[in-house]
mmCIF file of N, CA and C in Angstrom:
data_model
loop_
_atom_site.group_PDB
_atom_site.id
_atom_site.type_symbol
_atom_site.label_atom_id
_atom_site.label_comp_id
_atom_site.label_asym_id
_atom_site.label_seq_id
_atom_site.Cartn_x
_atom_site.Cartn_y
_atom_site.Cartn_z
ATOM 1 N N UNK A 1 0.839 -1.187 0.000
ATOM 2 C CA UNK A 1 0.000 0.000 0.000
ATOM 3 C C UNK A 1 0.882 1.248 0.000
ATOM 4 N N UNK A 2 0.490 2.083 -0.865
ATOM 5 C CA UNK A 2 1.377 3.157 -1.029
ATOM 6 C C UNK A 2 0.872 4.519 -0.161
ATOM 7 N N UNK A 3 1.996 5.214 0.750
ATOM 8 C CA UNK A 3 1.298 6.204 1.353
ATOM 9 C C UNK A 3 0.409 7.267 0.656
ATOM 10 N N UNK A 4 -0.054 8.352 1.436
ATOM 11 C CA UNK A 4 -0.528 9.118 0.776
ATOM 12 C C UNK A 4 0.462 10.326 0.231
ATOM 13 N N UNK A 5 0.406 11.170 -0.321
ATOM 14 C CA UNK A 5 1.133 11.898 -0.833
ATOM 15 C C UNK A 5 0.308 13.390 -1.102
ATOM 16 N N UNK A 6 0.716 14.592 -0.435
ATOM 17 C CA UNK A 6 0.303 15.906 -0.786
ATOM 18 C C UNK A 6 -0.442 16.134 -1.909
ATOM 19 N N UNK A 7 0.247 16.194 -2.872
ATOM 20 C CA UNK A 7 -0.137 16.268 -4.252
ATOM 21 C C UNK A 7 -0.431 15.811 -5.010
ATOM 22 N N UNK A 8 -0.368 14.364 -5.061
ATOM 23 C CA UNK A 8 -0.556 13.082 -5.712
ATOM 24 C C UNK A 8 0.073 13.000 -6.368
ATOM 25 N N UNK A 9 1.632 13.296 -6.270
ATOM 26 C CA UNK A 9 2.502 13.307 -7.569
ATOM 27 C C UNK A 9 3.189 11.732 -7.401
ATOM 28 N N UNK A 10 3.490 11.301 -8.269
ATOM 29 C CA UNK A 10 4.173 9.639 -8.381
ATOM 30 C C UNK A 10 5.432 9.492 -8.715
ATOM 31 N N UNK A 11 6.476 9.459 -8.490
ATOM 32 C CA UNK A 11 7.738 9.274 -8.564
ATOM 33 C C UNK A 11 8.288 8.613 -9.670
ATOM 34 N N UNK A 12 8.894 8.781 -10.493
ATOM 35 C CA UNK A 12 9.312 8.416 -11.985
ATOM 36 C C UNK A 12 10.999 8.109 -11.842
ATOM 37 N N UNK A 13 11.305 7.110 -12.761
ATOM 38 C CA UNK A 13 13.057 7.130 -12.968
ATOM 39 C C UNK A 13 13.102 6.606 -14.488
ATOM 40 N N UNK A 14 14.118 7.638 -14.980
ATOM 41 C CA UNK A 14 14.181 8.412 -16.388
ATOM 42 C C UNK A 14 15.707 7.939 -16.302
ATOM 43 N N UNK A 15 16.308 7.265 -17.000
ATOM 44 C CA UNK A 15 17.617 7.204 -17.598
ATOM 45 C C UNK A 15 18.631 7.130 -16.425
ATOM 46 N N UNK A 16 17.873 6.519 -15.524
ATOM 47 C CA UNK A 16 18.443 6.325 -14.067
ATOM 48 C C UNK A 16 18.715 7.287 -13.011
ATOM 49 N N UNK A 17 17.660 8.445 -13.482
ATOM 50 C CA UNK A 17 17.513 9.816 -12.723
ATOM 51 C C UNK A 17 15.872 9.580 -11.782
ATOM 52 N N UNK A 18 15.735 9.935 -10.759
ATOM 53 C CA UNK A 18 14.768 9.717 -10.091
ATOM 54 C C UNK A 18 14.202 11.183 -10.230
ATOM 55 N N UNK A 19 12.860 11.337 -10.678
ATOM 56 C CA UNK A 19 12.518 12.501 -10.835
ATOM 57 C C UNK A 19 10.926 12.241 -9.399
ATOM 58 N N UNK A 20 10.285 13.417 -9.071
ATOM 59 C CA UNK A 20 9.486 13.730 -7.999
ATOM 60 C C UNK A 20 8.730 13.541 -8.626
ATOM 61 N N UNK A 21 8.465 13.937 -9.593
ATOM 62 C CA UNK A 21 6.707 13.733 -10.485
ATOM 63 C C UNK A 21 6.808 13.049 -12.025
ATOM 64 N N UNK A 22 5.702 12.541 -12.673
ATOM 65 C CA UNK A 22 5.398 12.698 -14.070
ATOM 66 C C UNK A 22 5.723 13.844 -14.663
ATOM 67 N N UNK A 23 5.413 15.101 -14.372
ATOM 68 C CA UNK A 23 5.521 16.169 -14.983
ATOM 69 C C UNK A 23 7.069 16.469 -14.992
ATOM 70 N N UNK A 24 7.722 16.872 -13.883
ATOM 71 C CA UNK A 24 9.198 16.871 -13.904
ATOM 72 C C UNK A 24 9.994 15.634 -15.109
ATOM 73 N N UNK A 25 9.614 14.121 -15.231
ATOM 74 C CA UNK A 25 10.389 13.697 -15.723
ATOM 75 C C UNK A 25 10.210 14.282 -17.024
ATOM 76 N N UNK A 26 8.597 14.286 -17.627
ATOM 77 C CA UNK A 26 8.225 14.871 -19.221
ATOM 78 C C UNK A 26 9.492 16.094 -19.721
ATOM 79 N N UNK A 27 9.033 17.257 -18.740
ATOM 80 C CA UNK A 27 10.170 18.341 -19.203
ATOM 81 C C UNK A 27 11.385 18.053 -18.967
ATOM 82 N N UNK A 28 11.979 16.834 -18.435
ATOM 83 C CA UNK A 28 13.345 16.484 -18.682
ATOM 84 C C UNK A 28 13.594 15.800 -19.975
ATOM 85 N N UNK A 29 12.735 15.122 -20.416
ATOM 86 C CA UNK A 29 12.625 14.353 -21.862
ATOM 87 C C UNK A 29 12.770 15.221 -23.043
ATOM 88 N N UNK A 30 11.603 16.198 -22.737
ATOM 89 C CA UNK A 30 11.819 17.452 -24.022
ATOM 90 C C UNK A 30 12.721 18.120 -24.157
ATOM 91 N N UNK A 31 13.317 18.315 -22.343
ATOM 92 C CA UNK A 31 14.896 19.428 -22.565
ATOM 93 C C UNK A 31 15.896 18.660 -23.500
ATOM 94 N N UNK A 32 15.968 16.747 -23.277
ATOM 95 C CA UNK A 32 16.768 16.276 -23.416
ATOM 96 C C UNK A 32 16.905 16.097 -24.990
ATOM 97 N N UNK A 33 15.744 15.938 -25.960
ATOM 98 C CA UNK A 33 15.140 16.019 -26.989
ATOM 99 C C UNK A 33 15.876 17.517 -27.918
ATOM 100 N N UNK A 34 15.429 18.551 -27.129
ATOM 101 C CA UNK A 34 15.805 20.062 -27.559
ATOM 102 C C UNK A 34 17.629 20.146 -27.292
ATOM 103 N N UNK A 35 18.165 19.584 -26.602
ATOM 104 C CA UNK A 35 19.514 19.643 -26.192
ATOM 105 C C UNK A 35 20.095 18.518 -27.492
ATOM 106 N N UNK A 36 19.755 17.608 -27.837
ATOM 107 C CA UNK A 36 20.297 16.928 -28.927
ATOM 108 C C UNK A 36 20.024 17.103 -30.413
ATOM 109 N N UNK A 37 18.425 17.966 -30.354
ATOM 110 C CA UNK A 37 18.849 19.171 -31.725
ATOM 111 C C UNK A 37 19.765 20.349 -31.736
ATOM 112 N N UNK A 38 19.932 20.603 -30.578
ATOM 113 C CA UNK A 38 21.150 21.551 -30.004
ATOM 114 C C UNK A 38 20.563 22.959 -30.548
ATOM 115 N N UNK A 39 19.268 23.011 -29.491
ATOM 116 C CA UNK A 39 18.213 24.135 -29.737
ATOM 117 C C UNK A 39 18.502 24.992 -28.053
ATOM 118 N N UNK A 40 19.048 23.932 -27.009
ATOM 119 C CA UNK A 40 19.122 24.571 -25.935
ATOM 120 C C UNK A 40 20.226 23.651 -25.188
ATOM 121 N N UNK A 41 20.785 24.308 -23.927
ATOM 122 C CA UNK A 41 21.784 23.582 -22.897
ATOM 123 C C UNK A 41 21.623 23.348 -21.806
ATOM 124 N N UNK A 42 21.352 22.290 -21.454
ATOM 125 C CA UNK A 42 21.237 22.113 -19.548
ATOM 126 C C UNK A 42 22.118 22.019 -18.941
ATOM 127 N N UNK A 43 22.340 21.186 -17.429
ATOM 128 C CA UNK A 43 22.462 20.752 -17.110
ATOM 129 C C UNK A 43 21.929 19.873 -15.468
ATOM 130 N N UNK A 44 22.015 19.338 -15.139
ATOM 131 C CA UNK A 44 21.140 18.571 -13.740
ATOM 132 C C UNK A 44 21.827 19.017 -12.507
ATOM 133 N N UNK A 45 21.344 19.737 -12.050
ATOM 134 C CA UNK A 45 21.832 20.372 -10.353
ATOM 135 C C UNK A 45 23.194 20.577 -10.592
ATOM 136 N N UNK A 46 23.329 21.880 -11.385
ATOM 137 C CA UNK A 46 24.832 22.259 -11.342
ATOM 138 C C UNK A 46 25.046 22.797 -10.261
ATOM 139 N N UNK A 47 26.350 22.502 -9.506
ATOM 140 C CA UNK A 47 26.516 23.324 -8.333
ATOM 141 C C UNK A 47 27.809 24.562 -8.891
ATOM 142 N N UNK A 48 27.396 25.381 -7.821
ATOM 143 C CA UNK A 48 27.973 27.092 -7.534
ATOM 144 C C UNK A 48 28.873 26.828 -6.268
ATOM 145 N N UNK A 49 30.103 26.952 -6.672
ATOM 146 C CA UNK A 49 31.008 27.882 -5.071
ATOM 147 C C UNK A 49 30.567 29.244 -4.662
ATOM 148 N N UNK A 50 29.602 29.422 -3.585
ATOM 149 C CA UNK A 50 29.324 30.753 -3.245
ATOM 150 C C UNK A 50 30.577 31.686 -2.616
ATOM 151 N N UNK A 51 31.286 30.894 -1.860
ATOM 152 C CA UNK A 51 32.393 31.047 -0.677
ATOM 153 C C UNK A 51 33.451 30.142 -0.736
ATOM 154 N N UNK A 52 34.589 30.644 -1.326
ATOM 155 C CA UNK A 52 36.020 29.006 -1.194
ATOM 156 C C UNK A 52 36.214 28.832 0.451
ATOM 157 N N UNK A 53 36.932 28.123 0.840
ATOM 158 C CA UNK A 53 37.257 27.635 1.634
ATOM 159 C C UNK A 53 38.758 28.507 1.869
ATOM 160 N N UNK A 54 38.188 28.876 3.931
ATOM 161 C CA UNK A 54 39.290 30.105 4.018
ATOM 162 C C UNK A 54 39.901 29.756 5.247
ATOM 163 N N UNK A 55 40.683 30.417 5.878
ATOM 164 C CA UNK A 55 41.343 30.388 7.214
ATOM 165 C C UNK A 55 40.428 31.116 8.143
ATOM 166 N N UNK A 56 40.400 31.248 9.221
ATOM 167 C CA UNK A 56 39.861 32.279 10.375
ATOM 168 C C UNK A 56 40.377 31.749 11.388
ATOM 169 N N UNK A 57 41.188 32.987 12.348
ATOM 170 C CA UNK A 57 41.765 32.550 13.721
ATOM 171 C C UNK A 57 42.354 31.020 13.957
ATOM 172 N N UNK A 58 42.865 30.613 12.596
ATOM 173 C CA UNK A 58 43.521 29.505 12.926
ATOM 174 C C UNK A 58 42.479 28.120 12.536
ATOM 175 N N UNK A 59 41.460 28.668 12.234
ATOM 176 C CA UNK A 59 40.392 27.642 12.226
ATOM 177 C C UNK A 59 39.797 27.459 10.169
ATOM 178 N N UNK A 60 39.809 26.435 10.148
ATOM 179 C CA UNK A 60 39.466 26.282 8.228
ATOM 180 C C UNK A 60 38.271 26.128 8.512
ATOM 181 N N UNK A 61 37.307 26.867 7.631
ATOM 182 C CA UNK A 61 35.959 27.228 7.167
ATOM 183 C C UNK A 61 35.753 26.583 6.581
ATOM 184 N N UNK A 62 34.594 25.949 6.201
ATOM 185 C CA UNK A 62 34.182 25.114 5.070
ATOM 186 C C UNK A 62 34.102 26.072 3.912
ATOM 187 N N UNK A 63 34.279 25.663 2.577
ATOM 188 C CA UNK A 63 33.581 26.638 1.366
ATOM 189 C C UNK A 63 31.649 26.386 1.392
ATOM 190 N N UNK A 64 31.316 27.383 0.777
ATOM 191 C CA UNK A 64 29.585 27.165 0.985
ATOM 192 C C UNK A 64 29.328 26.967 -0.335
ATOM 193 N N UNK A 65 28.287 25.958 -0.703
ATOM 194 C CA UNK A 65 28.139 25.517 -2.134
ATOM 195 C C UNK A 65 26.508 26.291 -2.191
ATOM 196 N N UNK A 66 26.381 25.808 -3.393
ATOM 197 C CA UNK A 66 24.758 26.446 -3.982
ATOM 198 C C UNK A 66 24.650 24.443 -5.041
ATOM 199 N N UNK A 67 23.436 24.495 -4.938
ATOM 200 C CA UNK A 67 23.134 23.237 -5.660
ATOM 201 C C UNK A 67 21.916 23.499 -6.374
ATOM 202 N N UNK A 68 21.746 24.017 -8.212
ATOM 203 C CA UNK A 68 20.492 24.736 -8.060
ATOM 204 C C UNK A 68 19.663 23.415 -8.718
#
């Protein structure tokens, strides 16, 4: 028995990507479709260095990432 779910969205896996909904995987299909006519460019949770990794009082900081 499957729980209930907020939204009723159903969980999909696309090319061994686990997507949250039907709808999410669709517009990954078309991006992927439009990216191999080479009409547009993705990519899947590119991450950002917001902050490198620094010294303070002797102590190393982590760097802070962004994951969009």
């Amino acid at each position: 028995m499957q729980s209930f779910r907020k939204y009723g969205n159903i969980k999909v896996e696309v090319d061994g990507i686990k997507f949250a909904s039907k709808l999410e995987s669709n517009i990954y299909k078309e991006l992927k479709l439009l990216k191999k006519a080479k009409q547009c460019d993705f990519s899947l949770q590119p991450k950002y260095e917001l902050q490198p990794r620094f010294k303070f009082n002797g102590k190393v900081i982590r760097p802070i990432n962004y994951i969009a």
